[in-house]
Coordinates of C-alpha atoms in Angstrom, one line a residue:
M297 CA 54.9 -25.5 42.5
K298 CA 53.2 -28.4 40.8
K299 CA 53.4 -27.2 37.2
I300 CA 57.1 -26.5 36.9
G301 CA 57.9 -29.7 35.0
L302 CA 55.4 -29.1 32.2
F303 CA 58.0 -28.6 29.6
M304 CA 59.6 -31.9 30.6
F305 CA 56.8 -34.4 30.1
G306 CA 57.2 -35.3 26.5
Y307 CA 53.8 -34.1 25.1
I308 CA 55.3 -32.7 21.9
L309 CA 55.9 -35.7 19.7
P310 CA 55.9 -36.3 15.9
D311 CA 53.5 -38.7 14.3
K312 CA 56.2 -41.2 13.2
G313 CA 53.8 -43.2 11.0
E314 CA 53.1 -40.1 8.8
M315 CA 56.8 -39.0 8.4
K316 CA 59.0 -39.8 5.5
I317 CA 62.1 -41.9 6.4
K318 CA 64.5 -39.0 5.8
E319 CA 62.4 -36.7 8.0
Y320 CA 62.3 -39.2 10.8
E321 CA 66.1 -39.7 10.6
L322 CA 66.6 -35.9 10.7
F323 CA 64.3 -35.5 13.7
R324 CA 66.2 -38.4 15.4
A325 CA 69.5 -36.6 14.6
Y326 CA 68.3 -33.5 16.5
Y327 CA 67.3 -35.8 19.4
C328 CA 70.8 -37.2 19.5
G329 CA 72.2 -33.7 19.0
V330 CA 70.5 -32.4 22.1
C331 CA 71.5 -35.5 24.0
K332 CA 75.2 -35.1 23.0
S333 CA 75.1 -31.3 23.8
M334 CA 73.8 -32.1 27.3
G335 CA 76.4 -34.8 27.8
K336 CA 79.3 -32.6 26.6
S337 CA 78.3 -29.5 28.5
F338 CA 76.8 -30.9 31.7
G339 CA 78.1 -34.5 32.1
P340 CA 76.6 -37.9 31.2
L341 CA 74.1 -38.1 34.1
C342 CA 72.3 -35.0 32.8
R343 CA 71.3 -36.8 29.7
F344 CA 68.6 -38.6 31.7
A345 CA 66.7 -35.3 31.7
L346 CA 66.4 -35.5 27.9
N347 CA 62.8 -35.4 26.5
Y348 CA 61.0 -34.8 23.3
D349 CA 59.8 -31.3 24.2
S350 CA 63.4 -30.0 24.4
V351 CA 64.2 -31.7 21.1
F352 CA 61.2 -29.9 19.5
L353 CA 62.5 -26.6 20.9
G354 CA 66.0 -27.2 19.5
M355 CA 64.7 -28.2 16.1
L356 CA 62.1 -25.4 15.9
L357 CA 64.7 -22.7 16.8
S358 CA 67.2 -24.2 14.4
S359 CA 64.6 -24.2 11.6
I360 CA 63.4 -20.7 12.3
N361 CA 67.0 -19.4 12.4
K362 CA 67.7 -21.3 9.2
E363 CA 70.9 -22.8 10.7
S364 CA 73.3 -24.6 8.4
V365 CA 73.9 -27.6 10.6
S366 CA 76.1 -30.5 9.8
L367 CA 75.4 -34.2 10.4
K368 CA 77.8 -36.7 11.7
K369 CA 77.6 -40.4 12.7
E370 CA 78.7 -41.0 16.2
P371 CA 78.4 -43.8 18.8
C372 CA 75.4 -43.7 21.1
I373 CA 76.0 -43.8 24.9
A374 CA 73.0 -46.1 25.2
N375 CA 74.5 -48.5 22.6
P376 CA 78.2 -47.7 21.9
L377 CA 78.3 -50.3 19.1
K378 CA 75.6 -48.5 17.2
R379 CA 76.5 -45.2 15.4
K380 CA 73.7 -42.7 14.9
W381 CA 73.4 -39.4 12.9
V382 CA 73.9 -36.4 15.2
V383 CA 73.2 -32.7 14.4
K384 CA 76.4 -30.7 15.0
N385 CA 77.2 -27.0 15.0
S386 CA 73.8 -25.8 16.1
N387 CA 73.5 -22.9 18.6
S388 CA 69.8 -23.7 18.8
V389 CA 70.5 -27.2 19.9
D390 CA 72.9 -26.0 22.6
F391 CA 70.4 -23.4 23.8
S392 CA 67.7 -26.1 24.1
A393 CA 70.1 -28.2 26.1
D394 CA 70.7 -25.3 28.5
I395 CA 66.9 -24.7 28.8
N396 CA 66.3 -28.3 29.6
I397 CA 68.9 -28.3 32.4
I398 CA 67.6 -25.1 33.9
L399 CA 64.0 -26.4 33.9
T400 CA 65.1 -29.7 35.3
Y401 CA 67.0 -28.0 38.1
Y402 CA 63.9 -25.9 39.1
K403 CA 61.7 -29.1 39.0
F404 CA 64.0 -30.8 41.4
K405 CA 64.2 -27.7 43.6
D406 CA 60.5 -27.3 43.9
D407 CA 59.8 -31.0 44.4
W408 CA 62.2 -30.8 47.4
T409 CA 60.5 -27.7 48.7
D410 CA 57.0 -28.9 48.3
E411 CA 57.2 -32.6 48.9
K412 CA 60.6 -33.0 50.7
S413 CA 61.5 -35.7 48.2
Y414 CA 65.0 -37.0 48.9
L415 CA 65.2 -38.2 45.3
A416 CA 64.5 -34.7 44.1
K417 CA 67.2 -33.3 46.5
L418 CA 69.7 -35.9 45.1
G419 CA 68.7 -34.9 41.6
Q420 CA 69.2 -31.2 42.4
I421 CA 72.7 -31.9 43.8
V422 CA 73.7 -34.0 40.8
I423 CA 72.4 -31.4 38.3
S424 CA 73.6 -28.3 40.2
P425 CA 77.0 -28.0 38.4
G426 CA 75.3 -28.3 35.0
Y427 CA 72.7 -25.7 36.0
K428 CA 75.4 -23.2 36.9
R429 CA 77.1 -23.8 33.5
A430 CA 73.7 -23.4 31.7
L431 CA 73.1 -20.2 33.7
N432 CA 76.3 -18.7 32.5
C433 CA 75.4 -19.4 28.9
S434 CA 71.7 -18.4 29.1
K435 CA 71.3 -15.8 31.8
E436 CA 68.5 -14.0 30.0
A437 CA 66.5 -17.2 29.5
E438 CA 67.0 -18.2 33.2
S439 CA 65.8 -14.8 34.4
H440 CA 62.7 -15.1 32.2
I441 CA 62.0 -18.6 33.4
K442 CA 62.3 -17.6 37.0
K443 CA 60.0 -14.6 36.7
S444 CA 57.4 -16.6 34.7
L445 CA 57.4 -19.4 37.3
E446 CA 56.9 -16.8 40.1
K447 CA 53.8 -15.5 38.3
L448 CA 52.6 -19.1 37.9
H449 CA 53.2 -19.9 41.6
A450 CA 51.3 -16.8 42.6
L451 CA 48.2 -17.9 40.7
E452 CA 48.5 -21.4 42.1
S453 CA 48.8 -19.9 45.6
Q454 CA 45.6 -17.9 45.0
R455 CA 43.9 -21.1 43.9
C456 CA 43.0 -19.5 40.5
S457 CA 39.9 -21.2 39.1
S458 CA 40.3 -20.4 35.4
M459 CA 42.3 -22.7 33.3
D460 CA 42.8 -19.9 30.7
I461 CA 44.2 -17.4 33.3
A462 CA 46.3 -20.2 35.0
A463 CA 47.8 -21.2 31.7
D464 CA 48.8 -17.7 30.7
P465 CA 52.2 -17.5 32.6
F466 CA 53.3 -20.8 31.1
G467 CA 52.3 -19.6 27.7
E468 CA 54.4 -16.5 28.4
L469 CA 57.3 -18.7 29.6
I470 CA 57.4 -20.7 26.4
K471 CA 56.9 -17.6 24.3
G472 CA 59.8 -15.9 26.0
I473 CA 62.2 -18.9 25.7
I474 CA 61.5 -19.2 22.0
S475 CA 61.8 -15.4 21.5
I476 CA 65.2 -15.4 23.2
G477 CA 66.4 -18.2 21.1
C478 CA 65.5 -16.7 17.8
N479 CA 67.5 -14.4 15.5
W480 CA 65.1 -11.6 14.4
D481 CA 65.1 -10.0 11.0
N482 CA 61.6 -8.4 11.1
D483 CA 58.8 -7.6 13.5
K484 CA 56.1 -9.7 11.7
K485 CA 58.3 -12.8 12.1
K486 CA 58.7 -12.0 15.8
E487 CA 55.0 -11.6 16.3
A488 CA 54.2 -14.9 14.6
V489 CA 56.9 -16.9 16.4
E490 CA 55.9 -15.5 19.8
W491 CA 52.2 -16.3 19.2
L492 CA 53.2 -19.8 18.2
G493 CA 55.2 -20.2 21.4
Y494 CA 52.5 -18.7 23.6
N495 CA 49.9 -21.1 22.3
I496 CA 52.1 -24.1 22.5
G497 CA 52.8 -23.2 26.2
K498 CA 49.1 -22.9 26.9
W499 CA 48.3 -26.2 25.2
I500 CA 51.0 -27.9 27.3
Y501 CA 49.6 -26.5 30.5
I502 CA 46.0 -27.4 29.9
I503 CA 46.7 -30.9 28.6
D504 CA 48.9 -31.6 31.6
A505 CA 46.2 -30.3 33.9
F506 CA 43.7 -32.8 32.4
D507 CA 46.3 -35.6 32.5
D508 CA 47.0 -35.0 36.2
I509 CA 43.4 -34.8 37.4
E510 CA 43.4 -38.2 39.2
K511 CA 46.9 -37.6 40.7
D512 CA 46.0 -34.1 41.9
I513 CA 42.8 -35.4 43.5
E514 CA 44.7 -38.1 45.4
K515 CA 47.4 -35.6 46.6
N516 CA 45.0 -32.7 47.1
S517 CA 47.2 -30.7 44.8
Y518 CA 46.3 -27.5 42.9
N519 CA 44.6 -28.1 39.5
P520 CA 42.6 -25.3 37.8
L521 CA 40.2 -27.8 36.2
L522 CA 39.1 -29.1 39.6
L523 CA 38.3 -25.6 40.7
Q524 CA 36.8 -24.2 37.5
Y525 CA 34.4 -27.2 37.0
M526 CA 33.8 -27.5 40.8
Y527 CA 34.9 -31.1 41.5
K528 CA 32.8 -32.4 44.4
D529 CA 34.1 -35.9 45.4
E530 CA 32.5 -37.5 42.3
E531 CA 34.0 -40.5 40.6
V532 CA 37.1 -39.4 38.6
N533 CA 36.0 -40.8 35.2
E534 CA 32.6 -39.1 35.7
F535 CA 34.3 -35.8 36.3
K536 CA 36.5 -36.2 33.3
N537 CA 33.5 -37.1 31.1
R538 CA 31.7 -34.1 32.3
I539 CA 34.5 -31.6 31.4
R540 CA 36.1 -33.4 28.4
D541 CA 34.3 -31.5 25.7
E542 CA 35.1 -28.1 27.0
V543 CA 38.7 -29.0 27.6
R544 CA 38.9 -30.4 24.1
F545 CA 37.6 -27.2 22.7
N546 CA 40.3 -25.2 24.5
L547 CA 43.1 -27.5 23.4
I548 CA 41.9 -27.5 19.8
H549 CA 41.6 -23.7 19.9
T550 CA 45.2 -23.2 21.1
L551 CA 46.5 -25.7 18.5
A552 CA 44.6 -23.8 15.8
Q553 CA 46.1 -20.5 17.0
A554 CA 49.6 -22.0 17.0
A555 CA 49.0 -23.4 13.5
S556 CA 47.8 -19.9 12.2
A557 CA 51.1 -18.4 13.4
F558 CA 53.2 -21.3 12.0
E559 CA 51.7 -20.8 8.5
L560 CA 53.1 -17.2 8.4
L561 CA 56.7 -18.4 9.0
D562 CA 59.4 -19.2 6.5
M563 CA 61.7 -21.9 7.9
N564 CA 63.8 -25.0 7.3
N565 CA 62.3 -28.4 8.0
K566 CA 58.8 -27.1 7.7
S567 CA 57.3 -30.5 6.9
I568 CA 58.6 -32.0 10.1
I569 CA 57.4 -29.1 12.3
E570 CA 54.1 -29.3 10.4
N571 CA 53.9 -33.0 11.2
I572 CA 54.4 -32.3 15.0
L573 CA 51.9 -29.4 15.1
Y574 CA 49.1 -30.8 13.0
L575 CA 49.4 -34.5 13.6
G576 CA 51.6 -35.3 16.6
M577 CA 50.1 -32.8 19.0
D578 CA 46.6 -33.5 17.8
K579 CA 47.2 -37.2 18.4
K580 CA 48.5 -36.5 21.8
T581 CA 45.4 -34.4 22.6
K582 CA 43.2 -37.3 21.7
S583 CA 45.2 -39.9 23.6
V584 CA 45.3 -37.8 26.9
L585 CA 41.6 -36.9 26.7
E586 CA 40.9 -40.6 26.2
G587 CA 42.9 -41.5 29.3
R588 CA 46.2 -42.7 27.9
S589 CA 49.2 -41.3 29.8
C590 CA 51.9 -39.5 27.8
N591 CA 54.6 -41.8 29.2
K592 CA 53.1 -44.8 27.5
D593 CA 53.9 -43.1 24.1
E594 CA 57.3 -41.7 24.8
K595 CA 60.2 -43.9 24.0
S596 CA 63.8 -43.1 23.4
L597 CA 64.9 -42.8 19.8

Protein backbone atom coordinates (compact mmCIF):
# COMPACT_ATOMS: atom_id res chain seq x y z
CA MET A 1 0.00 0.00 0.00
CA LYS A 2 2.02 2.93 -1.31
CA LYS A 3 0.21 5.83 0.32
CA ILE A 4 0.23 4.68 3.92
CA GLY A 5 3.06 7.00 4.92
CA LEU A 6 1.35 10.18 3.78
CA PHE A 7 0.96 11.61 7.24
CA MET A 8 4.66 11.11 7.88
CA PHE A 9 6.27 13.13 5.11
CA GLY A 10 6.48 16.56 6.70
CA TYR A 11 4.29 18.50 4.27
CA ILE A 12 2.59 20.56 6.99
CA LEU A 13 5.09 23.23 7.97
CA PRO A 14 4.83 26.78 9.29
CA ASP A 15 6.28 29.69 7.36
CA LYS A 16 8.96 30.53 9.91
CA GLY A 17 9.85 33.85 8.27
CA GLU A 18 6.32 35.16 8.85
CA MET A 19 6.04 34.05 12.50
CA LYS A 20 6.64 36.17 15.55
CA ILE A 21 9.52 34.95 17.70
CA LYS A 22 7.20 33.93 20.55
CA GLU A 23 4.98 32.02 18.10
CA TYR A 24 7.92 30.12 16.67
CA GLU A 25 9.17 29.31 20.17
CA LEU A 26 5.74 27.94 21.11
CA PHE A 27 5.53 25.83 17.94
CA ARG A 28 8.99 24.47 18.72
CA ALA A 29 7.85 23.70 22.27
CA TYR A 30 5.06 21.55 20.82
CA TYR A 31 7.62 19.86 18.55
CA CYS A 32 9.73 19.03 21.59
CA GLY A 33 6.61 18.01 23.51
CA VAL A 34 5.64 15.39 20.93
CA CYS A 35 9.26 14.19 20.80
CA LYS A 36 9.44 13.86 24.60
CA SER A 37 6.07 12.10 24.73
CA MET A 38 7.21 9.57 22.13
CA GLY A 39 10.46 8.96 24.00
CA LYS A 40 8.75 8.57 27.38
CA SER A 41 5.99 6.27 26.14
CA PHE A 42 7.73 4.26 23.43
CA GLY A 43 11.49 4.53 23.97
CA PRO A 44 14.17 6.79 22.50
CA LEU A 45 14.45 4.99 19.15
CA CYS A 46 10.82 5.83 18.36
CA ARG A 47 11.72 9.52 18.34
CA PHE A 48 13.24 9.06 14.90
CA ALA A 49 9.66 8.77 13.57
CA LEU A 50 8.92 12.36 14.64
CA ASN A 51 7.77 14.72 11.88
CA TYR A 52 6.11 18.09 11.45
CA ASP A 53 2.74 16.62 10.50
CA SER A 54 2.35 14.94 13.90
CA VAL A 55 3.44 18.17 15.61
CA PHE A 56 0.73 20.05 13.71
CA LEU A 57 -1.82 17.43 14.79
CA GLY A 58 -0.82 17.80 18.45
CA MET A 59 -0.89 21.59 18.36
CA LEU A 60 -4.15 21.74 16.40
CA LEU A 61 -5.96 19.43 18.83
CA SER A 62 -4.49 21.17 21.86
CA SER A 63 -5.63 24.51 20.46
CA ILE A 64 -9.15 23.34 19.55
CA ASN A 65 -9.52 21.69 22.97
CA LYS A 66 -8.20 24.88 24.61
CA GLU A 67 -5.83 22.96 26.82
CA SER A 68 -4.07 24.75 29.64
CA VAL A 69 -0.58 23.45 28.92
CA SER A 70 2.55 24.21 30.90
CA LEU A 71 5.99 24.96 29.51
CA LYS A 72 9.21 23.66 30.98
CA LYS A 73 12.83 23.88 29.88
CA GLU A 74 14.41 20.45 29.55
CA PRO A 75 17.58 18.98 27.98
CA CYS A 76 17.32 17.83 24.37
CA ILE A 77 18.33 14.26 23.48
CA ALA A 78 20.00 15.57 20.32
CA ASN A 79 21.98 18.13 22.33
CA PRO A 80 21.94 17.35 26.10
CA LEU A 81 23.81 20.57 26.92
CA LYS A 82 21.06 22.70 25.38
CA ARG A 83 17.78 23.15 27.25
CA LYS A 84 14.62 23.78 25.22
CA TRP A 85 11.05 24.73 26.05
CA VAL A 86 8.75 21.69 26.10
CA VAL A 87 4.93 21.58 26.21
CA LYS A 88 3.86 19.49 29.19
CA ASN A 89 0.53 18.15 30.49
CA SER A 90 -1.14 17.90 27.08
CA ASN A 91 -3.41 14.97 26.30
CA SER A 92 -3.46 16.15 22.67
CA VAL A 93 0.32 15.94 22.39
CA ASP A 94 0.28 12.43 23.87
CA PHE A 95 -2.51 11.43 21.47
CA SER A 96 -0.50 12.77 18.53
CA ALA A 97 2.50 10.73 19.66
CA ASP A 98 0.29 7.61 19.71
CA ILE A 99 -1.01 8.32 16.19
CA ASN A 100 2.51 8.85 14.87
CA ILE A 101 3.66 5.50 16.25
CA ILE A 102 0.60 3.67 14.89
CA LEU A 103 1.05 5.12 11.38
CA THR A 104 4.79 4.43 11.45
CA TYR A 105 4.13 0.80 12.39
CA TYR A 106 1.69 0.38 9.48
CA LYS A 107 4.17 2.04 7.13
CA PHE A 108 6.89 -0.44 8.06
CA LYS A 109 4.45 -3.36 7.91
CA ASP A 110 3.28 -2.53 4.40
CA ASP A 111 6.79 -1.76 3.13
CA TRP A 112 7.77 -5.25 4.21
CA THR A 113 4.66 -6.81 2.62
CA ASP A 114 4.94 -4.90 -0.66
CA GLU A 115 8.70 -4.55 -1.14
CA LYS A 116 10.23 -7.15 1.23
CA SER A 117 12.40 -4.36 2.61
CA TYR A 118 14.55 -5.77 5.42
CA LEU A 119 15.03 -2.26 6.76
CA ALA A 120 11.25 -1.95 7.06
CA LYS A 121 11.06 -5.33 8.81
CA LEU A 122 13.71 -4.19 11.28
CA GLY A 123 11.80 -0.96 11.85
CA GLN A 124 8.61 -2.92 12.43
CA ILE A 125 10.33 -5.10 15.04
CA VAL A 126 11.89 -2.12 16.80
CA ILE A 127 8.64 -0.14 16.93
CA SER A 128 6.33 -3.08 17.72
CA PRO A 129 6.40 -2.65 21.55
CA GLY A 130 5.63 1.04 21.13
CA TYR A 131 2.80 0.23 18.72
CA LYS A 132 1.22 -2.12 21.27
CA ARG A 133 1.36 0.56 23.97
CA ALA A 134 -0.10 3.15 21.58
CA LEU A 135 -2.85 0.69 20.65
CA ASN A 136 -3.81 0.28 24.29
CA CYS A 137 -4.13 4.05 24.68
CA SER A 138 -5.84 4.80 21.36
CA LYS A 139 -7.86 1.74 20.31
CA GLU A 140 -10.60 3.78 18.64
CA ALA A 141 -8.08 5.72 16.55
CA GLU A 142 -6.19 2.57 15.55
CA SER A 143 -9.41 0.88 14.46
CA HIS A 144 -10.35 3.93 12.38
CA ILE A 145 -6.89 4.09 10.79
CA LYS A 146 -7.01 0.40 9.89
CA LYS A 147 -10.47 0.67 8.26
CA SER A 148 -9.51 3.81 6.32
CA LEU A 149 -6.33 2.23 5.01
CA GLU A 150 -8.27 -0.85 3.91
CA LYS A 151 -10.57 1.40 1.83
CA LEU A 152 -7.52 3.16 0.41
CA HIS A 153 -5.90 -0.16 -0.44
CA ALA A 154 -9.06 -1.35 -2.19
CA LEU A 155 -9.09 1.72 -4.45
CA GLU A 156 -5.41 1.30 -5.24
CA SER A 157 -5.97 -2.38 -6.06
CA GLN A 158 -8.77 -1.36 -8.44
CA ARG A 159 -6.36 1.14 -10.08
CA CYS A 160 -8.70 4.05 -9.37
CA SER A 161 -8.10 6.72 -12.01
CA SER A 162 -9.61 9.70 -10.18
CA MET A 163 -7.42 11.67 -7.79
CA ASP A 164 -10.52 13.03 -6.05
CA ILE A 165 -11.97 9.56 -5.39
CA ALA A 166 -8.57 8.10 -4.50
CA ALA A 167 -7.93 10.92 -2.02
CA ASP A 168 -11.27 10.48 -0.23
CA PRO A 169 -10.26 7.64 2.17
CA PHE A 170 -7.20 9.56 3.31
CA GLY A 171 -9.35 12.65 3.84
CA GLU A 172 -11.67 10.50 5.94
CA LEU A 173 -8.67 9.07 7.81
CA ILE A 174 -7.42 12.49 8.91
CA LYS A 175 -10.97 13.70 9.57
CA GLY A 176 -11.55 10.73 11.89
CA ILE A 177 -8.25 11.10 13.74
CA ILE A 178 -8.91 14.76 14.47
CA SER A 179 -12.53 14.04 15.42
CA ILE A 180 -11.46 11.34 17.89
CA GLY A 181 -8.88 13.65 19.44
CA CYS A 182 -11.32 16.55 19.97
CA ASN A 183 -13.52 17.36 22.95
CA TRP A 184 -16.94 18.30 21.54
CA ASP A 185 -19.23 20.94 23.02
CA ASN A 186 -21.48 21.59 19.98
CA ASP A 187 -22.34 20.10 16.59
CA LYS A 188 -21.31 23.16 14.55
CA LYS A 189 -17.81 22.98 15.98
CA LYS A 190 -17.65 19.28 15.15
CA GLU A 191 -18.74 19.85 11.54
CA ALA A 192 -16.13 22.59 11.06
CA VAL A 193 -13.31 20.57 12.61
CA GLU A 194 -14.14 17.47 10.59
CA TRP A 195 -14.34 19.46 7.34
CA LEU A 196 -10.97 21.02 8.18
CA GLY A 197 -9.45 17.58 8.77
CA TYR A 198 -10.99 16.04 5.67
CA ASN A 199 -9.58 18.70 3.37
CA ILE A 200 -6.15 18.62 4.99
CA GLY A 201 -6.11 14.88 4.36
CA LYS A 202 -7.10 15.28 0.70
CA TRP A 203 -4.47 17.98 0.23
CA ILE A 204 -1.76 15.71 1.68
CA TYR A 205 -2.78 12.83 -0.59
CA ILE A 206 -2.85 14.88 -3.79
CA ILE A 207 0.38 16.77 -3.14
CA ASP A 208 2.14 13.53 -2.30
CA ALA A 209 0.86 11.94 -5.50
CA PHE A 210 2.34 14.79 -7.56
CA ASP A 211 5.58 14.70 -5.54
CA ASP A 212 5.93 10.94 -6.18
CA ILE A 213 5.28 10.94 -9.93
CA GLU A 214 8.87 10.27 -10.99
CA LYS A 215 9.43 7.61 -8.33
CA ASP A 216 6.14 5.87 -9.13
CA ILE A 217 6.97 5.78 -12.84
CA GLU A 218 10.35 4.21 -12.11
CA LYS A 219 8.85 1.59 -9.77
CA ASN A 220 5.65 1.10 -11.77
CA SER A 221 3.71 1.92 -8.61
CA TYR A 222 0.12 3.06 -8.35
CA ASN A 223 -0.45 6.79 -8.70
CA PRO A 224 -3.92 8.16 -9.58
CA LEU A 225 -2.42 11.10 -11.48
CA LEU A 226 -0.65 8.77 -13.91
CA LEU A 227 -3.97 7.06 -14.63
CA GLN A 228 -6.26 10.08 -14.64
CA TYR A 229 -4.05 12.03 -17.05
CA MET A 230 -3.10 8.96 -19.09
CA TYR A 231 0.68 8.95 -18.80
CA LYS A 232 2.12 7.33 -21.94
CA ASP A 233 5.91 7.00 -21.62
CA GLU A 234 6.41 10.73 -22.09
CA GLU A 235 9.25 12.64 -20.47
CA VAL A 236 8.47 13.17 -16.77
CA ASN A 237 8.82 16.95 -16.78
CA GLU A 238 6.61 17.21 -19.83
CA PHE A 239 3.94 15.16 -18.07
CA LYS A 240 4.19 17.30 -14.94
CA ASN A 241 3.95 20.47 -17.00
CA ARG A 242 0.87 19.10 -18.73
CA ILE A 243 -1.03 18.36 -15.52
CA ARG A 244 0.38 21.01 -13.18
CA ASP A 245 -2.40 23.59 -13.56
CA GLU A 246 -5.19 21.12 -12.88
CA VAL A 247 -3.39 19.66 -9.87
CA ARG A 248 -2.72 23.19 -8.59
CA PHE A 249 -6.43 24.00 -8.89
CA ASN A 250 -7.35 20.94 -6.80
CA LEU A 251 -4.73 21.70 -4.15
CA ILE A 252 -5.79 25.33 -3.84
CA HIS A 253 -9.44 24.30 -3.69
CA THR A 254 -8.84 21.89 -0.80
CA LEU A 255 -6.81 24.51 1.07
CA ALA A 256 -9.61 27.03 0.56
CA GLN A 257 -12.13 24.55 1.95
CA ALA A 258 -9.89 23.88 4.96
CA ALA A 259 -9.51 27.63 5.51
CA SER A 260 -13.29 28.18 5.37
CA ALA A 261 -13.74 25.62 8.15
CA PHE A 262 -10.87 27.07 10.17
CA GLU A 263 -12.46 30.53 10.16
CA LEU A 264 -15.52 29.14 11.98
CA LEU A 265 -13.48 27.86 14.92
CA ASP A 266 -12.62 29.48 18.23
CA MET A 267 -9.30 28.12 19.45
CA ASN A 268 -6.04 28.88 21.16
CA ASN A 269 -2.91 29.67 19.13
CA LYS A 270 -5.04 30.73 16.18
CA SER A 271 -2.33 32.91 14.63
CA ILE A 272 0.09 29.96 14.50
CA ILE A 273 -2.44 27.59 12.94
CA GLU A 274 -3.37 30.39 10.54
CA ASN A 275 0.29 30.76 9.54
CA ILE A 276 0.50 27.03 8.76
CA LEU A 277 -2.77 26.85 6.79
CA TYR A 278 -2.51 30.09 4.84
CA LEU A 279 1.24 30.47 4.40
CA GLY A 280 3.12 27.26 5.18
CA MET A 281 0.88 24.88 3.23
CA ASP A 282 0.56 27.33 0.35
CA LYS A 283 4.35 27.63 0.25
CA LYS A 284 4.65 23.85 0.27
CA THR A 285 2.14 23.60 -2.58
CA LYS A 286 4.23 25.94 -4.71
CA SER A 287 7.53 24.22 -3.87
CA VAL A 288 6.27 20.72 -4.70
CA LEU A 289 4.59 21.84 -7.92
CA GLU A 290 7.85 23.52 -8.93
CA GLY A 291 9.74 20.30 -8.28
CA ARG A 292 11.39 20.86 -4.90
CA SER A 293 11.08 17.80 -2.66
CA CYS A 294 9.55 18.26 0.79
CA ASN A 295 12.59 16.67 2.45
CA LYS A 296 14.76 19.57 1.37
CA ASP A 297 12.66 21.92 3.48
CA GLU A 298 12.16 19.77 6.55
CA LYS A 299 14.79 20.17 9.23
CA SER A 300 14.71 19.31 12.92
CA LEU A 301 13.86 22.15 15.27
